[in-house]
Short mmCIF file of C-alpha atoms in Angstrom, two decimals:
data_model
loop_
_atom_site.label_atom_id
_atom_site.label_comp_id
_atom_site.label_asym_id
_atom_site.label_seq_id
_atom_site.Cartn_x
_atom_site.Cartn_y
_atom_site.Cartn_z
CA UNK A 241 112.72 106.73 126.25
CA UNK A 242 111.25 103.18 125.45
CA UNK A 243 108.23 102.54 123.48
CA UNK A 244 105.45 100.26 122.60
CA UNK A 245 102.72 100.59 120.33
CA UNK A 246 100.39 97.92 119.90
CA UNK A 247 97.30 97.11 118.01
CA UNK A 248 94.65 94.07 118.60
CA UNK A 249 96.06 92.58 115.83
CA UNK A 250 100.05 93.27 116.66
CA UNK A 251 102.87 95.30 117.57
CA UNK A 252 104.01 97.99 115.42
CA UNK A 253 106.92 99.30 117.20
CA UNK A 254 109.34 98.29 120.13
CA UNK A 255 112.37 100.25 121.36
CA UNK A 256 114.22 103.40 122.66
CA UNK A 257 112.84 106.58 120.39
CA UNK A 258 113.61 110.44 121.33
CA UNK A 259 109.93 110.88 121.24
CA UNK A 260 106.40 110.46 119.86
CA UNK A 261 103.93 112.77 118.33
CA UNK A 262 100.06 111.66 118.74
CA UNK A 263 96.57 112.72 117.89
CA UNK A 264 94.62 113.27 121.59
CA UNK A 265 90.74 113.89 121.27
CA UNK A 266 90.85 117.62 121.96
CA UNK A 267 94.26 118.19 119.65
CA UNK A 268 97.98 116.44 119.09
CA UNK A 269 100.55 116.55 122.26
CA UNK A 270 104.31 115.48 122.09
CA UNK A 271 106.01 112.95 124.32
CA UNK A 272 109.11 113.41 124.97
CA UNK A 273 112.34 111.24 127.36
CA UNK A 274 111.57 112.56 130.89
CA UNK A 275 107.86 113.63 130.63
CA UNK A 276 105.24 113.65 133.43
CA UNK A 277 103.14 110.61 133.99
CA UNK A 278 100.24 111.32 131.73
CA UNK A 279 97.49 108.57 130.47
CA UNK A 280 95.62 110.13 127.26
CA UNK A 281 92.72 109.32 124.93
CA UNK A 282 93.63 109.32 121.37
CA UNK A 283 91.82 110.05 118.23
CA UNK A 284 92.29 109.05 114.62
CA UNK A 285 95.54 111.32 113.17
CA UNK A 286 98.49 110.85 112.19
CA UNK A 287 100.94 109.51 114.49
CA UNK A 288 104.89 110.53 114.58
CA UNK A 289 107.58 108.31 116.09
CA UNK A 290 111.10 110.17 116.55
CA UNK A 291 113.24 107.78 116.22
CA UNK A 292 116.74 109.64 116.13
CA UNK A 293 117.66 113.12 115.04
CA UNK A 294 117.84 111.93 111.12
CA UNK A 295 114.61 108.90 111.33
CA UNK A 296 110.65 109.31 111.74
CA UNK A 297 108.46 106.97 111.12
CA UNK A 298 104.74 108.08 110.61
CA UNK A 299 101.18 105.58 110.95
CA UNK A 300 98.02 106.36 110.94
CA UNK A 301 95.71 105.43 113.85
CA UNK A 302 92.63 104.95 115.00
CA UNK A 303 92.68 105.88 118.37
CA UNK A 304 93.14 104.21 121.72
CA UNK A 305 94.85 105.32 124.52
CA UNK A 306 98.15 106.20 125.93
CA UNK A 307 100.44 106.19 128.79
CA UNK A 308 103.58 107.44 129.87
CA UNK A 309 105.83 106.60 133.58
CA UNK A 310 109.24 106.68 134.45
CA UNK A 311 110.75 107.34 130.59
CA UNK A 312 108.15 104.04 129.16
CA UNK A 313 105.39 104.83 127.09
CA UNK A 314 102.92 102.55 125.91
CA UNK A 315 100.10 103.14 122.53
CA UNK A 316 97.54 101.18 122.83
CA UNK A 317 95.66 102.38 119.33
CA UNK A 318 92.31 100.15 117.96
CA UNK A 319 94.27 99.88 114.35
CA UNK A 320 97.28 101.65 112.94
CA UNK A 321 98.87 101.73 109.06
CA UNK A 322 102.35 102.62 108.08
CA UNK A 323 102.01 105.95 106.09
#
């Protein structure tokens, strides 16, 4: 599935991943390649990207929204840090 996470400020990450963990208001949910069209608030948490079956890449964000249609997700999160 293809991702985008951006920030005010910039983009933190572009590309195909196998998934993404993320911190919704009422708990964490998982996103992964062939999911149901969902749009989500986020909180501040910690943030997973699954890249491949060996690479994750974690950030810490500040919360924002998401989205998810047709295997394209987009993370629109107010401010975000490399952990």
């Amino acid at each position: 599935m293809f991702i985008e996470v951006l920030t005010p400020e910039s983009t933190i990450y572009v590309g195909d991943v196998k998934g993404v963990q993320l911190p919704g208001i009422d708990g964490s949910f998982e996103i992964l390649e062939n999911h149901a069209p969902l749009v989500a608030a986020l909180g501040k948490g910690k943030m997973k990207i699954i890249v491949s079956n060996n690479e994750e890449q974690f950030y810490e964000i500040e919360g924002g929204f998401a989205q998810t249609d047709h295997n394209k997700t987009a993370v629109l999160a107010e401010g975000a840090v490399a952990l």
